[in-house]
Amino acid sequence: MWRSAPPFGELLSGCRKSALHLEMRDHYDDPDEAPRVEAWKAGKRPDPNNRDSWWRPWLDMVSETVGRGVEIRRARIVSEPVSEYTRYLYDGTFANIAAGEQIRWLPRKKASGIALPGNDFWLFDGRLVRFGYFSGEGAYLGDEVTDDPAVAKLCAEAFESVWSKATPHEEYKV
């Protein structure tokens, strides 16, 4: 069944085993993130020694969730050479990892043999999928969730295929 997604924090707090996230865009146009992107373009970087400079409250939710024993993995399919926005994400990924996420990168040309859903998604506990919808320019348009077993299976298989081919953040160079 398809329905509007509940708040993301509610989805994550209800998670018991795993939360998998597949990102497939080279740019996201999030107005809340725009000040951080502009600061990054001006040369400001998050300070690894100052957690208060990191993206909040997201990283607090990640730390709490991982602390409950939930595995959070994120895979990013990226074009190469990478976009400016992907460089921005890359430079801040250390904070996601410090909070407990596992992150890998897959060059788009290595994803050609993988059957992928048409949209970015989160898969919670292998059963609930939250799809995020974006405009061609990267503006967030909304999301939906489904617990359809066939959709969850497609997303799980796509994620694991990407994950197996992707490079861990520590080894990936932009």
PDB file of N, CA, C and O in Angstrom, residues 7-42:
ATOM      1  N   PRO A   7       6.671  11.621   9.413  1.00  0.00           N
ATOM      2  CA  PRO A   7       7.939  12.342   9.600  1.00  0.00           C
ATOM      3  C   PRO A   7       9.121  11.376   9.645  1.00  0.00           C
ATOM      4  O   PRO A   7       9.017  10.272  10.195  1.00  0.00           O
ATOM      5  N   PHE A   8      10.240  11.818   9.068  1.00  0.00           N
ATOM      6  CA  PHE A   8      11.390  10.929   8.955  1.00  0.00           C
ATOM      7  C   PHE A   8      11.874  10.436  10.315  1.00  0.00           C
ATOM      8  O   PHE A   8      12.230   9.271  10.472  1.00  0.00           O
ATOM      9  N   GLY A   9      11.896  11.319  11.300  1.00  0.00           N
ATOM     10  CA  GLY A   9      12.335  10.913  12.639  1.00  0.00           C
ATOM     11  C   GLY A   9      11.507   9.775  13.199  1.00  0.00           C
ATOM     12  O   GLY A   9      12.026   8.899  13.892  1.00  0.00           O
ATOM     13  N   GLU A  10      10.231   9.769  12.876  1.00  0.00           N
ATOM     14  CA  GLU A  10       9.339   8.695  13.321  1.00  0.00           C
ATOM     15  C   GLU A  10       9.728   7.371  12.647  1.00  0.00           C
ATOM     16  O   GLU A  10       9.737   6.315  13.292  1.00  0.00           O
ATOM     17  N   LEU A  11      10.049   7.435  11.362  1.00  0.00           N
ATOM     18  CA  LEU A  11      10.472   6.224  10.652  1.00  0.00           C
ATOM     19  C   LEU A  11      11.765   5.670  11.248  1.00  0.00           C
ATOM     20  O   LEU A  11      11.896   4.469  11.475  1.00  0.00           O
ATOM     21  N   LEU A  12      12.709   6.540  11.496  1.00  0.00           N
ATOM     22  CA  LEU A  12      13.993   6.102  12.037  1.00  0.00           C
ATOM     23  C   LEU A  12      13.847   5.598  13.476  1.00  0.00           C
ATOM     24  O   LEU A  12      14.450   4.582  13.839  1.00  0.00           O
ATOM     25  N   SER A  13      13.032   6.265  14.266  1.00  0.00           N
ATOM     26  CA  SER A  13      12.873   5.818  15.655  1.00  0.00           C
ATOM     27  C   SER A  13      12.144   4.483  15.747  1.00  0.00           C
ATOM     28  O   SER A  13      12.323   3.745  16.707  1.00  0.00           O
ATOM     29  N   GLY A  14      11.339   4.144  14.737  1.00  0.00           N
ATOM     30  CA  GLY A  14      10.657   2.856  14.718  1.00  0.00           C
ATOM     31  C   GLY A  14      11.490   1.724  14.149  1.00  0.00           C
ATOM     32  O   GLY A  14      11.093   0.563  14.196  1.00  0.00           O
ATOM     33  N   CYS A  15      12.655   2.058  13.642  1.00  0.00           N
ATOM     34  CA  CYS A  15      13.535   1.076  13.014  1.00  0.00           C
ATOM     35  C   CYS A  15      14.204   0.208  14.081  1.00  0.00           C
ATOM     36  O   CYS A  15      14.639   0.714  15.113  1.00  0.00           O
ATOM     37  N   ARG A  16      14.310  -1.086  13.817  1.00  0.00           N
ATOM     38  CA  ARG A  16      14.879  -2.018  14.799  1.00  0.00           C
ATOM     39  C   ARG A  16      16.182  -2.674  14.356  1.00  0.00           C
ATOM     40  O   ARG A  16      17.005  -3.032  15.202  1.00  0.00           O
ATOM     41  N   LYS A  17      16.391  -2.879  13.038  1.00  0.00           N
ATOM     42  CA  LYS A  17      17.573  -3.611  12.579  1.00  0.00           C
ATOM     43  C   LYS A  17      18.444  -2.810  11.623  1.00  0.00           C
ATOM     44  O   LYS A  17      19.655  -2.749  11.790  1.00  0.00           O
ATOM     45  N   SER A  18      17.808  -2.259  10.576  1.00  0.00           N
ATOM     46  CA  SER A  18      18.616  -1.605   9.540  1.00  0.00           C
ATOM     47  C   SER A  18      17.846  -0.493   8.846  1.00  0.00           C
ATOM     48  O   SER A  18      16.626  -0.561   8.702  1.00  0.00           O
ATOM     49  N   ALA A  19      18.600   0.507   8.433  1.00  0.00           N
ATOM     50  CA  ALA A  19      18.069   1.597   7.615  1.00  0.00           C
ATOM     51  C   ALA A  19      19.068   1.782   6.472  1.00  0.00           C
ATOM     52  O   ALA A  19      20.234   2.100   6.707  1.00  0.00           O
ATOM     53  N   LEU A  20      18.612   1.523   5.261  1.00  0.00           N
ATOM     54  CA  LEU A  20      19.468   1.598   4.080  1.00  0.00           C
ATOM     55  C   LEU A  20      19.017   2.767   3.221  1.00  0.00           C
ATOM     56  O   LEU A  20      17.817   2.937   2.981  1.00  0.00           O
ATOM     57  N   HIS A  21      19.969   3.554   2.756  1.00  0.00           N
ATOM     58  CA  HIS A  21      19.631   4.737   1.949  1.00  0.00           C
ATOM     59  C   HIS A  21      20.418   4.710   0.648  1.00  0.00           C
ATOM     60  O   HIS A  21      21.643   4.602   0.664  1.00  0.00           O
ATOM     61  N   LEU A  22      19.709   4.798  -0.474  1.00  0.00           N
ATOM     62  CA  LEU A  22      20.361   4.870  -1.782  1.00  0.00           C
ATOM     63  C   LEU A  22      20.081   6.239  -2.381  1.00  0.00           C
ATOM     64  O   LEU A  22      18.931   6.635  -2.535  1.00  0.00           O
ATOM     65  N   GLU A  23      21.167   6.951  -2.686  1.00  0.00           N
ATOM     66  CA  GLU A  23      21.100   8.267  -3.324  1.00  0.00           C
ATOM     67  C   GLU A  23      21.620   8.127  -4.741  1.00  0.00           C
ATOM     68  O   GLU A  23      22.687   7.543  -4.953  1.00  0.00           O
ATOM     69  N   MET A  24      20.887   8.701  -5.697  1.00  0.00           N
ATOM     70  CA  MET A  24      21.276   8.534  -7.099  1.00  0.00           C
ATOM     71  C   MET A  24      21.367   9.849  -7.863  1.00  0.00           C
ATOM     72  O   MET A  24      21.563   9.844  -9.071  1.00  0.00           O
ATOM     73  N   ARG A  25      21.254  10.973  -7.176  1.00  0.00           N
ATOM     74  CA  ARG A  25      21.289  12.272  -7.851  1.00  0.00           C
ATOM     75  C   ARG A  25      22.658  12.928  -7.648  1.00  0.00           C
ATOM     76  O   ARG A  25      23.323  12.694  -6.649  1.00  0.00           O
ATOM     77  N   ASP A  26      23.029  13.794  -8.561  1.00  0.00           N
ATOM     78  CA  ASP A  26      24.287  14.535  -8.434  1.00  0.00           C
ATOM     79  C   ASP A  26      24.088  15.899  -7.783  1.00  0.00           C
ATOM     80  O   ASP A  26      25.044  16.613  -7.520  1.00  0.00           O
ATOM     81  N   HIS A  27      22.827  16.265  -7.534  1.00  0.00           N
ATOM     82  CA  HIS A  27      22.546  17.560  -6.921  1.00  0.00           C
ATOM     83  C   HIS A  27      21.185  17.517  -6.241  1.00  0.00           C
ATOM     84  O   HIS A  27      20.224  16.986  -6.794  1.00  0.00           O
ATOM     85  N   TYR A  28      21.141  18.064  -5.041  1.00  0.00           N
ATOM     86  CA  TYR A  28      19.893  18.236  -4.313  1.00  0.00           C
ATOM     87  C   TYR A  28      19.788  19.715  -3.965  1.00  0.00           C
ATOM     88  O   TYR A  28      20.754  20.311  -3.496  1.00  0.00           O
ATOM     89  N   ASP A  29      18.642  20.307  -4.203  1.00  0.00           N
ATOM     90  CA  ASP A  29      18.444  21.724  -3.946  1.00  0.00           C
ATOM     91  C   ASP A  29      17.570  21.878  -2.714  1.00  0.00           C
ATOM     92  O   ASP A  29      16.364  22.073  -2.806  1.00  0.00           O
ATOM     93  N   ASP A  30      18.185  21.764  -1.551  1.00  0.00           N
ATOM     94  CA  ASP A  30      17.483  21.839  -0.278  1.00  0.00           C
ATOM     95  C   ASP A  30      17.674  23.242   0.299  1.00  0.00           C
ATOM     96  O   ASP A  30      18.790  23.610   0.668  1.00  0.00           O
ATOM     97  N   PRO A  31      16.598  24.040   0.409  1.00  0.00           N
ATOM     98  CA  PRO A  31      16.749  25.405   0.929  1.00  0.00           C
ATOM     99  C   PRO A  31      17.350  25.453   2.333  1.00  0.00           C
ATOM    100  O   PRO A  31      18.077  26.380   2.661  1.00  0.00           O
ATOM    101  N   ASP A  32      17.062  24.432   3.159  1.00  0.00           N
ATOM    102  CA  ASP A  32      17.626  24.408   4.505  1.00  0.00           C
ATOM    103  C   ASP A  32      19.132  24.179   4.485  1.00  0.00           C
ATOM    104  O   ASP A  32      19.847  24.582   5.406  1.00  0.00           O
ATOM    105  N   GLU A  33      19.608  23.525   3.443  1.00  0.00           N
ATOM    106  CA  GLU A  33      21.027  23.217   3.342  1.00  0.00           C
ATOM    107  C   GLU A  33      21.804  24.305   2.592  1.00  0.00           C
ATOM    108  O   GLU A  33      23.027  24.358   2.668  1.00  0.00           O
ATOM    109  N   ALA A  34      21.095  25.172   1.891  1.00  0.00           N
ATOM    110  CA  ALA A  34      21.743  26.191   1.062  1.00  0.00           C
ATOM    111  C   ALA A  34      22.786  27.013   1.816  1.00  0.00           C
ATOM    112  O   ALA A  34      23.883  27.238   1.279  1.00  0.00           O
ATOM    113  N   PRO A  35      22.529  27.455   3.043  1.00  0.00           N
ATOM    114  CA  PRO A  35      23.571  28.227   3.747  1.00  0.00           C
ATOM    115  C   PRO A  35      24.854  27.427   3.976  1.00  0.00           C
ATOM    116  O   PRO A  35      25.959  27.965   3.876  1.00  0.00           O
ATOM    117  N   ARG A  36      24.709  26.120   4.259  1.00  0.00           N
ATOM    118  CA  ARG A  36      25.904  25.282   4.458  1.00  0.00           C
ATOM    119  C   ARG A  36      26.665  25.108   3.147  1.00  0.00           C
ATOM    120  O   ARG A  36      27.889  25.104   3.131  1.00  0.00           O
ATOM    121  N   VAL A  37      25.937  24.950   2.043  1.00  0.00           N
ATOM    122  CA  VAL A  37      26.581  24.805   0.733  1.00  0.00           C
ATOM    123  C   VAL A  37      27.317  26.092   0.375  1.00  0.00           C
ATOM    124  O   VAL A  37      28.467  26.053  -0.075  1.00  0.00           O
ATOM    125  N   GLU A  38      26.683  27.233   0.594  1.00  0.00           N
ATOM    126  CA  GLU A  38      27.319  28.518   0.292  1.00  0.00           C
ATOM    127  C   GLU A  38      28.560  28.737   1.158  1.00  0.00           C
ATOM    128  O   GLU A  38      29.585  29.222   0.674  1.00  0.00           O
ATOM    129  N   ALA A  39      28.480  28.367   2.428  1.00  0.00           N
ATOM    130  CA  ALA A  39      29.649  28.485   3.308  1.00  0.00           C
ATOM    131  C   ALA A  39      30.776  27.579   2.818  1.00  0.00           C
ATOM    132  O   ALA A  39      31.947  27.966   2.810  1.00  0.00           O
ATOM    133  N   TRP A  40      30.405  26.366   2.382  1.00  0.00           N
ATOM    134  CA  TRP A  40      31.403  25.432   1.845  1.00  0.00           C
ATOM    135  C   TRP A  40      32.068  26.028   0.605  1.00  0.00           C
ATOM    136  O   TRP A  40      33.287  25.969   0.445  1.00  0.00           O
ATOM    137  N   LYS A  41      31.270  26.618  -0.296  1.00  0.00           N
ATOM    138  CA  LYS A  41      31.818  27.232  -1.510  1.00  0.00           C
ATOM    139  C   LYS A  41      32.790  28.355  -1.167  1.00  0.00           C
ATOM    140  O   LYS A  41      33.746  28.603  -1.901  1.00  0.00           O
ATOM    141  N   ALA A  42      32.548  29.020  -0.037  1.00  0.00           N
ATOM    142  CA  ALA A  42      33.428  30.109   0.408  1.00  0.00           C
ATOM    143  C   ALA A  42      34.653  29.586   1.154  1.00  0.00           C
ATOM    144  O   ALA A  42      35.479  30.370   1.617  1.00  0.00           O
TER     145      ALA A  42
END
